[in-house]
Coordinates of C-alpha atoms and ligand atoms in Angstrom, one line a residue:
M184 CA 1.0 23.8 -24.9
N185 CA 4.1 24.2 -22.6
D186 CA 6.8 22.2 -24.3
Q187 CA 8.9 21.7 -21.1
I188 CA 5.9 19.4 -19.8
K189 CA 6.4 15.8 -20.7
T190 CA 3.5 13.9 -22.3
Y191 CA 3.7 10.3 -21.0
T192 CA 2.7 7.2 -23.0
M193 CA 1.1 3.9 -21.8
T194 CA 2.9 0.7 -22.4
I195 CA 0.9 -1.9 -24.3
G196 CA 2.2 -5.1 -26.1
G197 CA 5.7 -3.8 -25.5
K198 CA 5.1 -0.4 -27.3
P199 CA 4.6 3.0 -26.1
V200 CA 1.0 4.0 -26.9
A201 CA 0.2 7.7 -27.2
T202 CA -3.5 9.0 -26.7
S203 CA -5.2 12.1 -28.3
E204 CA -6.7 13.1 -24.8
H205 CA -4.5 13.8 -21.7
K206 CA -5.0 14.9 -18.0
D207 CA -2.6 17.4 -16.4
I208 CA -0.9 15.8 -13.4
T209 CA -0.1 18.7 -10.8
N210 CA 2.4 18.8 -8.1
P211 CA 0.4 18.7 -4.8
A212 CA 2.9 21.2 -3.2
T213 CA 2.7 23.9 -5.8
G214 CA -0.2 23.1 -8.0
A215 CA 2.1 23.2 -11.1
V216 CA 1.6 20.7 -13.9
V217 CA 4.4 18.1 -13.8
G218 CA 3.4 15.9 -16.7
R219 CA 0.5 14.8 -19.0
M220 CA -1.1 11.5 -18.3
P221 CA -2.6 9.7 -21.3
M222 CA -6.3 9.1 -21.1
G223 CA -6.7 5.7 -22.2
S224 CA -9.9 4.4 -23.9
R225 CA -11.8 1.3 -23.7
A226 CA -9.9 0.0 -26.8
D227 CA -6.7 0.8 -25.3
L228 CA -7.6 -1.4 -22.3
D229 CA -8.8 -4.2 -24.4
A230 CA -5.5 -4.0 -26.3
A231 CA -3.6 -4.2 -23.0
V232 CA -5.6 -7.3 -21.9
A233 CA -5.2 -9.0 -25.3
A234 CA -1.5 -8.3 -25.2
A235 CA -1.2 -9.9 -21.8
R236 CA -3.4 -12.8 -22.8
A237 CA -1.2 -13.4 -25.9
A238 CA 2.0 -13.2 -23.9
F239 CA 0.9 -15.4 -21.3
P240 CA 1.6 -19.1 -22.6
G241 CA 5.2 -18.0 -23.6
W242 CA 6.0 -16.2 -20.4
A243 CA 4.5 -19.1 -18.3
A244 CA 6.7 -21.6 -20.2
T245 CA 9.9 -19.5 -19.7
P246 CA 12.2 -21.2 -17.2
D247 CA 11.8 -19.9 -13.8
A248 CA 15.5 -18.9 -13.9
K249 CA 15.0 -16.7 -16.8
R250 CA 12.0 -15.0 -15.3
K251 CA 14.2 -14.5 -12.3
E252 CA 17.1 -13.0 -14.2
L253 CA 14.6 -10.4 -16.1
C254 CA 12.9 -9.4 -12.8
H255 CA 16.4 -8.7 -11.2
A256 CA 17.3 -6.7 -14.4
V257 CA 14.1 -4.6 -14.0
A258 CA 15.2 -4.0 -10.3
A259 CA 18.7 -3.0 -11.4
K260 CA 17.2 -0.5 -14.0
I261 CA 15.2 1.0 -11.4
E262 CA 18.3 1.5 -9.0
E263 CA 20.1 3.0 -11.9
H264 CA 17.4 5.5 -12.4
S265 CA 16.5 6.0 -8.7
E266 CA 17.1 9.7 -8.6
E267 CA 14.9 10.4 -11.5
I268 CA 12.1 8.1 -10.2
A269 CA 12.4 9.7 -6.8
A270 CA 12.1 13.2 -8.0
L271 CA 9.0 12.0 -10.2
I272 CA 7.3 10.5 -7.1
T273 CA 7.9 13.7 -5.1
A274 CA 6.6 15.7 -8.0
E275 CA 3.4 13.9 -8.4
Q276 CA 2.7 12.6 -4.9
G277 CA 4.4 15.3 -2.7
K278 CA 6.2 13.2 -0.2
P279 CA 9.7 14.5 0.9
I280 CA 12.5 13.4 -1.5
G281 CA 14.2 11.4 1.3
Q282 CA 11.0 9.3 1.6
A283 CA 10.7 9.2 -2.2
R284 CA 14.1 7.7 -2.4
G285 CA 13.1 5.2 0.2
E286 CA 10.1 4.3 -1.9
V287 CA 12.2 3.7 -5.0
A288 CA 14.6 1.4 -2.9
A289 CA 11.5 -0.4 -1.7
C290 CA 10.2 -0.8 -5.3
A291 CA 13.4 -2.3 -6.5
E292 CA 13.6 -4.6 -3.4
F293 CA 10.0 -6.1 -3.9
L294 CA 11.1 -7.0 -7.4
S295 CA 14.5 -8.4 -6.4
H296 CA 13.0 -10.3 -3.4
A297 CA 10.3 -11.7 -5.8
A298 CA 12.9 -12.8 -8.2
S299 CA 14.8 -14.7 -5.3
G300 CA 11.7 -16.8 -5.0
A301 CA 11.8 -18.2 -8.7
R302 CA 13.9 -21.0 -7.5
R303 CA 11.7 -21.9 -4.6
I304 CA 8.6 -22.7 -6.7
S305 CA 7.6 -26.2 -5.8
G306 CA 4.8 -28.5 -5.3
D307 CA 3.9 -31.5 -3.1
I308 CA 3.8 -35.4 -3.5
V309 CA 1.3 -36.6 -1.2
A310 CA 0.7 -40.4 -0.2
S311 CA -2.2 -41.9 -1.9
D312 CA -4.8 -44.5 -0.5
N313 CA -4.2 -46.6 -3.5
R314 CA -1.3 -48.9 -4.6
N315 CA 0.8 -47.6 -7.3
E316 CA -0.5 -44.1 -7.1
E317 CA 0.9 -40.7 -6.2
I318 CA -1.0 -37.5 -5.6
H319 CA 1.0 -34.4 -7.1
I320 CA -0.1 -30.9 -6.0
R321 CA 1.3 -28.3 -8.5
R322 CA 1.4 -24.5 -8.7
H323 CA 0.4 -22.8 -12.0
P324 CA 0.2 -19.1 -12.8
Y325 CA -3.3 -17.8 -13.0
G326 CA -2.9 -15.9 -16.3
V327 CA -3.7 -12.2 -16.7
V328 CA -3.3 -10.4 -13.5
V329 CA -4.8 -6.8 -13.0
A330 CA -3.0 -4.5 -10.7
L331 CA -4.8 -1.5 -9.3
T332 CA -2.7 0.8 -7.1
A333 CA -3.4 3.5 -4.6
W334 CA -1.9 7.0 -5.0
N335 CA 0.2 7.1 -1.6
Y336 CA 3.0 4.7 -2.9
P337 CA 2.7 4.7 -6.7
A338 CA 6.1 3.2 -7.4
A339 CA 6.4 0.8 -4.5
L340 CA 2.9 -0.6 -4.9
A341 CA 3.6 -1.3 -8.6
G342 CA 6.8 -3.3 -7.6
R343 CA 5.1 -5.1 -4.7
K344 CA 2.5 -6.5 -7.2
A345 CA 4.5 -6.8 -10.4
G346 CA 7.4 -8.7 -8.9
P347 CA 5.6 -11.7 -7.5
A348 CA 3.0 -11.8 -10.3
L349 CA 5.6 -11.9 -13.1
V350 CA 8.0 -14.1 -11.3
A351 CA 5.1 -16.7 -10.8
G352 CA 4.6 -16.7 -14.6
N353 CA 1.5 -14.4 -14.9
T354 CA 1.4 -11.6 -17.4
L355 CA 0.2 -8.1 -16.0
V356 CA -2.0 -5.0 -16.8
L357 CA -1.2 -2.5 -14.2
M358 CA -3.3 0.6 -14.0
S359 CA -1.4 3.4 -12.4
H360 CA -3.6 5.7 -10.1
E361 CA -4.9 8.7 -12.0
L362 CA -3.6 11.0 -9.3
T363 CA -0.1 9.7 -9.4
P364 CA 0.3 7.9 -12.8
L365 CA 3.9 9.1 -13.9
S366 CA 6.1 6.8 -11.9
G367 CA 4.2 3.7 -12.8
L368 CA 4.3 4.8 -16.8
F369 CA 8.0 5.5 -16.3
L370 CA 8.6 2.1 -14.8
A371 CA 6.9 0.2 -17.7
R372 CA 9.4 1.8 -20.1
L373 CA 12.4 0.8 -17.9
A374 CA 11.0 -2.9 -17.9
E375 CA 10.8 -2.8 -21.8
Q376 CA 14.7 -1.8 -21.8
V377 CA 15.7 -5.0 -20.1
G378 CA 14.1 -7.2 -22.7
L379 CA 10.8 -8.3 -21.0
P380 CA 8.9 -10.0 -23.8
A381 CA 6.2 -7.7 -25.3
G382 CA 2.8 -7.9 -23.6
V383 CA 4.2 -9.3 -20.3
F384 CA 4.1 -5.8 -18.4
N385 CA 1.3 -3.4 -19.7
V386 CA 0.6 -0.1 -18.1
V387 CA -2.5 1.8 -18.7
T388 CA -4.1 5.0 -17.4
G389 CA -7.2 6.9 -17.6
R390 CA -10.4 7.3 -15.6
G391 CA -9.6 5.2 -12.7
P392 CA -12.8 3.7 -11.4
T393 CA -14.3 3.2 -15.0
M394 CA -11.1 1.5 -16.4
G395 CA -10.6 -0.4 -13.1
A396 CA -14.2 -1.8 -13.3
A397 CA -13.7 -2.7 -16.9
L398 CA -10.6 -4.7 -16.1
V399 CA -12.3 -6.5 -13.1
S400 CA -15.2 -7.5 -15.3
S401 CA -13.3 -8.5 -18.3
P402 CA -13.8 -12.3 -18.8
E403 CA -10.1 -12.1 -20.2
T404 CA -8.6 -11.2 -16.9
D405 CA -7.9 -13.8 -14.3
L406 CA -6.9 -12.3 -10.9
V407 CA -7.2 -8.7 -9.7
T408 CA -4.8 -7.3 -7.0
M409 CA -5.8 -3.9 -5.8
T410 CA -4.6 -1.6 -3.0
G411 CA -6.9 1.1 -2.1
S412 CA -10.0 2.2 -0.3
L413 CA -12.6 0.0 1.3
R414 CA -15.2 1.7 -0.9
A415 CA -13.4 0.8 -4.1
G416 CA -12.8 -2.7 -2.6
R417 CA -16.4 -3.2 -2.1
D418 CA -17.3 -2.1 -5.6
I419 CA -14.6 -4.6 -7.0
Y420 CA -15.9 -7.3 -4.9
A421 CA -19.3 -6.7 -6.4
A422 CA -18.2 -6.4 -10.0
G423 CA -16.0 -9.6 -9.7
A424 CA -18.9 -11.6 -8.4
A425 CA -20.4 -12.4 -12.0
D426 CA -17.3 -13.9 -13.2
L427 CA -16.0 -15.2 -9.8
K428 CA -12.9 -13.2 -10.2
V429 CA -10.0 -14.2 -7.9
L430 CA -9.5 -11.0 -5.8
R431 CA -6.6 -9.8 -3.5
L432 CA -7.9 -6.5 -1.8
E433 CA -5.4 -4.5 0.3
L434 CA -7.6 -1.9 1.9
G435 CA -7.7 0.9 4.6
G436 CA -6.7 0.6 8.3
K437 CA -7.3 2.4 11.6
A438 CA -4.2 1.2 13.5
P439 CA -4.3 1.5 17.3
F440 CA -1.2 2.7 19.1
I441 CA -1.3 1.3 22.6
V442 CA 1.2 2.6 25.5
M443 CA 1.2 0.9 28.7
E444 CA 2.5 2.5 32.1
D445 CA 5.7 0.4 31.8
A446 CA 6.7 1.5 28.3
D447 CA 10.0 3.3 27.4
I448 CA 8.1 6.6 26.8
D449 CA 10.8 8.4 24.8
A450 CA 11.0 5.1 22.4
A451 CA 7.1 5.2 22.2
V452 CA 6.9 8.9 21.4
D453 CA 9.5 8.6 18.6
A454 CA 7.7 5.6 17.2
A455 CA 4.2 7.3 17.4
V456 CA 5.2 10.4 15.7
A457 CA 7.1 8.6 12.8
A458 CA 4.1 6.1 12.4
R459 CA 1.6 9.1 12.3
F460 CA 3.4 11.7 10.3
T461 CA 5.5 9.9 7.5
N462 CA 4.3 10.7 4.1
C463 CA 1.8 13.2 5.8
G464 CA 0.0 10.4 7.5
Q465 CA -0.9 8.6 4.1
I466 CA 0.4 5.2 5.1
C467 CA -2.1 2.3 5.5
P468 CA -0.4 1.1 8.7
C469 CA -0.2 4.4 10.2
N470 CA -0.9 5.3 13.7
E471 CA -4.5 6.4 13.5
R472 CA -5.6 6.4 17.2
M473 CA -3.6 6.3 20.5
Y474 CA -4.7 4.5 23.7
L475 CA -2.7 5.7 26.6
H476 CA -2.3 4.2 30.0
R477 CA -3.5 6.9 32.5
A478 CA -0.4 6.8 34.6
I479 CA 1.8 7.9 31.7
A480 CA -0.7 9.6 29.5
D481 CA 0.3 13.4 30.6
S482 CA 4.0 12.7 30.1
F483 CA 3.6 11.0 26.8
L484 CA 1.2 13.7 25.4
E485 CA 3.5 16.5 26.5
R486 CA 6.5 14.9 24.5
F487 CA 4.4 13.7 21.7
V488 CA 3.1 17.4 21.2
A489 CA 6.6 18.9 21.5
K490 CA 7.9 16.5 19.0
T491 CA 5.2 17.0 16.7
R492 CA 5.3 20.9 16.9
A493 CA 8.9 20.5 15.9
L494 CA 8.2 18.9 12.6
T495 CA 9.0 20.7 9.6
M496 CA 6.7 21.1 6.6
G497 CA 7.5 22.7 3.2
D498 CA 9.2 22.2 -0.1
P499 CA 9.4 18.4 -0.4
M500 CA 12.7 18.7 -2.5
Q501 CA 14.2 20.2 0.6
N502 CA 13.4 17.0 2.5
P503 CA 11.3 18.4 5.5
D504 CA 9.5 16.1 7.7
L505 CA 6.1 16.6 6.0
G506 CA 5.0 17.4 2.5
P507 CA 1.5 18.4 1.4
K508 CA -1.5 16.0 1.2
I509 CA -2.3 14.5 -2.1
S510 CA -5.2 16.7 -2.9
A511 CA -7.7 19.5 -2.0
V512 CA -10.4 16.8 -1.6
E513 CA -8.3 15.1 0.9
V514 CA -7.5 18.2 2.8
D515 CA -11.1 19.0 3.1
K516 CA -11.9 15.5 4.2
V517 CA -9.2 15.8 7.0
A518 CA -10.6 19.3 8.0
A519 CA -14.1 17.9 8.2
M520 CA -13.1 15.1 10.6
V521 CA -11.3 17.4 12.8
A522 CA -14.5 19.5 13.0
A523 CA -16.5 16.5 13.7
G524 CA -14.1 15.4 16.4
R525 CA -14.2 18.9 18.1
A526 CA -18.0 18.6 17.7
A527 CA -17.9 15.5 19.6
G528 CA -16.0 16.9 22.4
D529 CA -12.3 16.3 21.4
E530 CA -9.8 18.9 22.8
V531 CA -7.3 20.4 20.6
L532 CA -3.8 19.9 22.1
L533 CA -1.9 21.1 19.0
A534 CA -3.6 23.1 16.2
G535 CA -1.8 23.1 12.8
G536 CA 0.4 26.0 12.3
P537 CA 0.8 28.3 9.2
R538 CA 0.9 26.7 5.7
P539 CA 3.8 27.3 3.4
D540 CA 3.2 30.3 1.2
G541 CA 5.0 31.9 -1.9
A542 CA 5.6 29.3 -4.5
F543 CA 3.6 26.9 -2.4
A544 CA 0.5 28.9 -1.8
Q545 CA -1.5 26.7 -4.1
G546 CA -0.3 23.4 -2.4
H547 CA -2.6 21.1 -0.4
W548 CA -1.2 21.6 3.0
Y549 CA -2.4 20.6 6.3
A550 CA -0.2 21.2 9.4
P551 CA 0.0 18.4 12.1
T552 CA -2.7 18.4 14.6
V553 CA -3.0 16.6 18.0
L554 CA -6.2 16.0 19.8
E555 CA -7.4 14.3 23.1
S556 CA -10.8 12.6 23.0
R557 CA -13.0 11.8 26.0
D558 CA -15.3 9.5 24.2
A559 CA -14.1 6.2 22.6
Q560 CA -16.7 6.7 19.9
S561 CA -15.2 10.0 18.6
P562 CA -15.1 10.0 14.8
L563 CA -11.4 10.6 15.0
L564 CA -10.9 7.3 16.9
R565 CA -13.4 5.4 14.5
D566 CA -12.9 6.5 10.8
E567 CA -9.7 6.3 8.8
I568 CA -8.1 9.8 8.7
F569 CA -5.1 9.1 6.4
G570 CA -3.6 12.6 7.1
P571 CA -1.5 14.2 9.7
V572 CA -4.1 14.3 12.5
I573 CA -4.2 12.1 15.5
S574 CA -6.2 11.9 18.6
A575 CA -5.6 10.0 22.0
L576 CA -7.8 8.4 24.8
R577 CA -6.8 7.5 28.1
V578 CA -7.2 3.9 29.4
D579 CA -6.9 2.2 32.8
G580 CA -5.2 -1.1 31.7
F581 CA -4.2 -3.5 29.0
D582 CA -7.4 -5.3 28.8
E583 CA -9.4 -2.1 28.2
A584 CA -6.9 -0.9 25.5
V585 CA -7.1 -4.4 23.7
A586 CA -10.9 -4.2 23.8
L587 CA -11.0 -0.7 22.3
A588 CA -8.4 -1.5 19.7
N589 CA -10.3 -4.6 18.6
A590 CA -13.7 -2.7 18.4
S591 CA -13.1 -1.5 14.8
R592 CA -14.1 -2.9 11.4
F593 CA -10.5 -2.5 10.2
G594 CA -7.9 -5.0 11.2
L595 CA -4.7 -4.1 9.3
S596 CA -2.1 -3.1 11.9
A597 CA -1.7 -2.6 15.5
Y598 CA 1.0 -1.1 17.9
L599 CA 1.9 -1.9 21.3
F600 CA 4.6 -0.4 23.7
T601 CA 5.2 -2.2 26.9
E602 CA 8.1 -3.8 28.8
D603 CA 5.9 -6.5 30.3
R604 CA 6.8 -9.9 28.8
H605 CA 3.4 -11.4 29.7
R606 CA 1.6 -8.6 27.8
L607 CA 3.9 -9.0 24.9
M608 CA 3.3 -12.8 24.9
R609 CA -0.5 -12.3 24.9
A610 CA -0.6 -9.6 22.4
P611 CA -0.7 -11.7 19.2
A612 CA -3.7 -13.7 20.4
A613 CA -5.4 -10.7 21.9
L614 CA -5.0 -8.2 19.0
K615 CA -7.2 -9.0 16.1
F616 CA -5.0 -7.5 13.3
G617 CA -3.1 -8.9 10.5
E618 CA 0.2 -7.0 11.4
L619 CA 1.6 -6.1 14.8
Y620 CA 4.3 -3.6 15.7
L621 CA 5.5 -4.4 19.2
N622 CA 7.8 -2.0 20.7
R623 CA 8.5 -0.5 17.4
S624 CA 7.4 1.9 14.7
N625 CA 5.9 0.9 11.3
G626 CA 7.7 -0.2 8.3
E627 CA 7.0 -3.7 7.0
Q628 CA 9.7 -5.9 5.3
V629 CA 9.7 -7.7 2.0
Q630 CA 9.9 -11.1 3.5
G631 CA 7.1 -10.5 5.9
F632 CA 3.3 -10.8 5.1
H633 CA 1.3 -7.7 4.9
T634 CA -2.4 -8.8 5.4
G635 CA -5.5 -6.9 6.6
W636 CA -8.1 -8.7 8.5
R637 CA -11.7 -7.9 8.5
H638 CA -12.6 -4.7 6.3
S639 CA -8.8 -4.0 5.8
G640 CA -8.8 -6.6 2.9
L641 CA -8.7 -10.1 1.4
G642 CA -5.4 -11.9 0.7
G643 CA -2.1 -10.1 1.7
E644 CA 1.1 -9.4 0.2
D645 CA 4.9 -10.0 0.3
G646 CA 7.2 -12.9 1.3
A647 CA 6.4 -16.5 0.7
Y648 CA 2.6 -16.2 1.6
G649 CA 2.2 -13.2 -0.8
F650 CA 3.9 -15.0 -3.5
D651 CA 1.8 -18.1 -3.1
G652 CA -1.2 -16.0 -3.8
Y653 CA -0.3 -15.6 -7.4
F654 CA -0.6 -19.3 -8.1
R655 CA -3.6 -21.4 -8.5
K656 CA -3.1 -25.1 -7.3
Q657 CA -3.9 -28.3 -9.2
T658 CA -4.0 -31.8 -7.8
A659 CA -3.2 -34.8 -10.3
Y660 CA -3.9 -38.3 -9.2
S661 CA -1.2 -40.2 -11.0
T662 CA -1.4 -44.1 -11.2
W663 CA 0.7 -46.7 -12.9
A664 CA 0.2 -50.4 -13.3
Ligands
NAD57 P1 -9.1 4.1 -4.3 O1 -9.8 3.2 -3.7 O2 -9.5 5.3 -4.8 O3 -8.2 3.6 -5.5 C1 -7.4 2.4 -5.5 C2 -7.4 1.8 -7.1 O4 -8.7 1.2 -7.4 C3 -7.1 2.9 -8.1 O5 -6.4 2.3 -9.0 C4 -8.5 3.4 -8.7 O6 -8.4 3.8 -9.9 C5 -9.2 2.0 -8.6 N1 -10.6 2.1 -8.3 C6 -11.3 2.9 -7.7 N2 -12.7 2.6 -7.8 C7 -12.7 1.4 -8.6 C8 -13.8 0.7 -8.9 N3 -15.2 1.0 -8.6 N4 -13.5 -0.4 -9.7 C9 -12.4 -0.6 -10.0 N5 -11.3 -0.1 -9.6 C10 -11.5 1.2 -8.9 O7 -7.9 4.3 -3.2 P2 -6.9 5.5 -2.9 O8 -7.7 6.5 -2.5 O9 -5.8 5.5 -3.9 O10 -6.0 4.9 -1.7 C11 -6.3 5.3 -0.3 C12 -6.5 4.0 0.4 O11 -5.6 3.0 0.2 C13 -6.6 4.2 2.0 O12 -7.8 3.7 2.5 C14 -5.3 3.4 2.5 O13 -5.5 2.9 3.7 C15 -5.3 2.3 1.4 N6 -4.1 1.6 1.3 C16 -4.0 0.3 1.8 C17 -2.8 -0.3 1.6 C18 -2.6 -1.8 2.1 O14 -1.6 -2.3 1.7 N7 -3.7 -2.3 2.7 C19 -1.7 0.3 1.1 C20 -1.9 1.7 0.7 C21 -3.0 2.3 0.8

């Protein structure tokens, strides 16, 4: 066993928990082992749930101001260790180091924003039909929250869920994704250092779907918040049915990027490139399909291809524009989608260039690829790609673009570039998506509400609406003589 490689521990009941079985976590840029993930057992999982259950009454009764203070302290710890966490994210997930630093900052901001909400936990007093009676509507934490995260933002998604769940008074069992578990395991150790009571923040790892399913169906867990694929979301929905589990599912997307004839083309190209290729195309609100007004399509595509061709790809620690994809399976999936698009008649405008070699020869690379579709039913315009590939379709006008954008089972995000005030005013009613980017690239903010419509999810996260999702409500009819 190579002693330079760290073996990580889970955090259960405030203690580091080691396992006898481990899984090697590899760097997607090189294939090198970067750490050993503990393979938690069913007993570990039950212990984590029991610890969270035992800690719940005390944590729920802790004054909001104290929970706020502790959550701010976790955020400060994360900032203190930001370089270490960023390097860990880059090593396990592959995003360029600059983007990993941004992810750490987002993780800390999710926690500190949630902490700032502690002083705004409130209820309502509603007028009663009866004399000498008041109706009080209160918020209560649910109890034990299960957080299941995707691999594309392992630290930010952990902070996004942990912050509001804990500040609301719930206790947490986080299952860090088995492809990118190390940053989540590290965060839990930091949380312990600031004095979070034992059992409030537990982190387990192991066989994801098996462990996740057990956490969903456990009678001792109260709410499940999951970010991931539609496939897993459906499984969780079904598994949660027996116990009527409260679910928040943040699932996939297929964001349309609409550019009208009156748009600022340079701004639209910059935004479209950033929205497609950041994190190697592995962002849920990524630009996934482009609808271009016929009058500007040629000039847009010429500039889009030129800008895409200039993107750099290589050692993520040197901060190129693109790192690798997460896994060989994902590379194969993207390659198969490009082949399916070509078989459906899509024209390749930019075929991916050479892949990095030498120390990076074993990495999971896929170079940026641009196509143009002739048929609105092309698989590349229909299914989530989640990689550095994009196809465009020409349209004749706004209404056609909107109709094509809405004709998708996904409803997470949509983009529109136009200088026409009437179209901008019509867009929110016309575009059936939970998140709109009007004349701007992606990048949600902690005070917004990140929510998917249709098959993109149930629930939503961030801001006041996301925070509210971590409370159950209670109505008390209170009379006096
Ligand atoms: P995934 O569905 O494979 O896994 C997500 C989590 O669910 C993991 O923790 C996994 O272990 C767990 N899981 C998987 N199957 C399970 C089951 N049957 N029962 C219980 N738990 C189970 O997702 P992924 O591949 O990590 O993520 C990629 C997807 O996530 C993409 O579709 C992307 O669009 C989506 N995503 C959505 C958002 C959002 O906010 N809407 C954000 C990031 C990523």
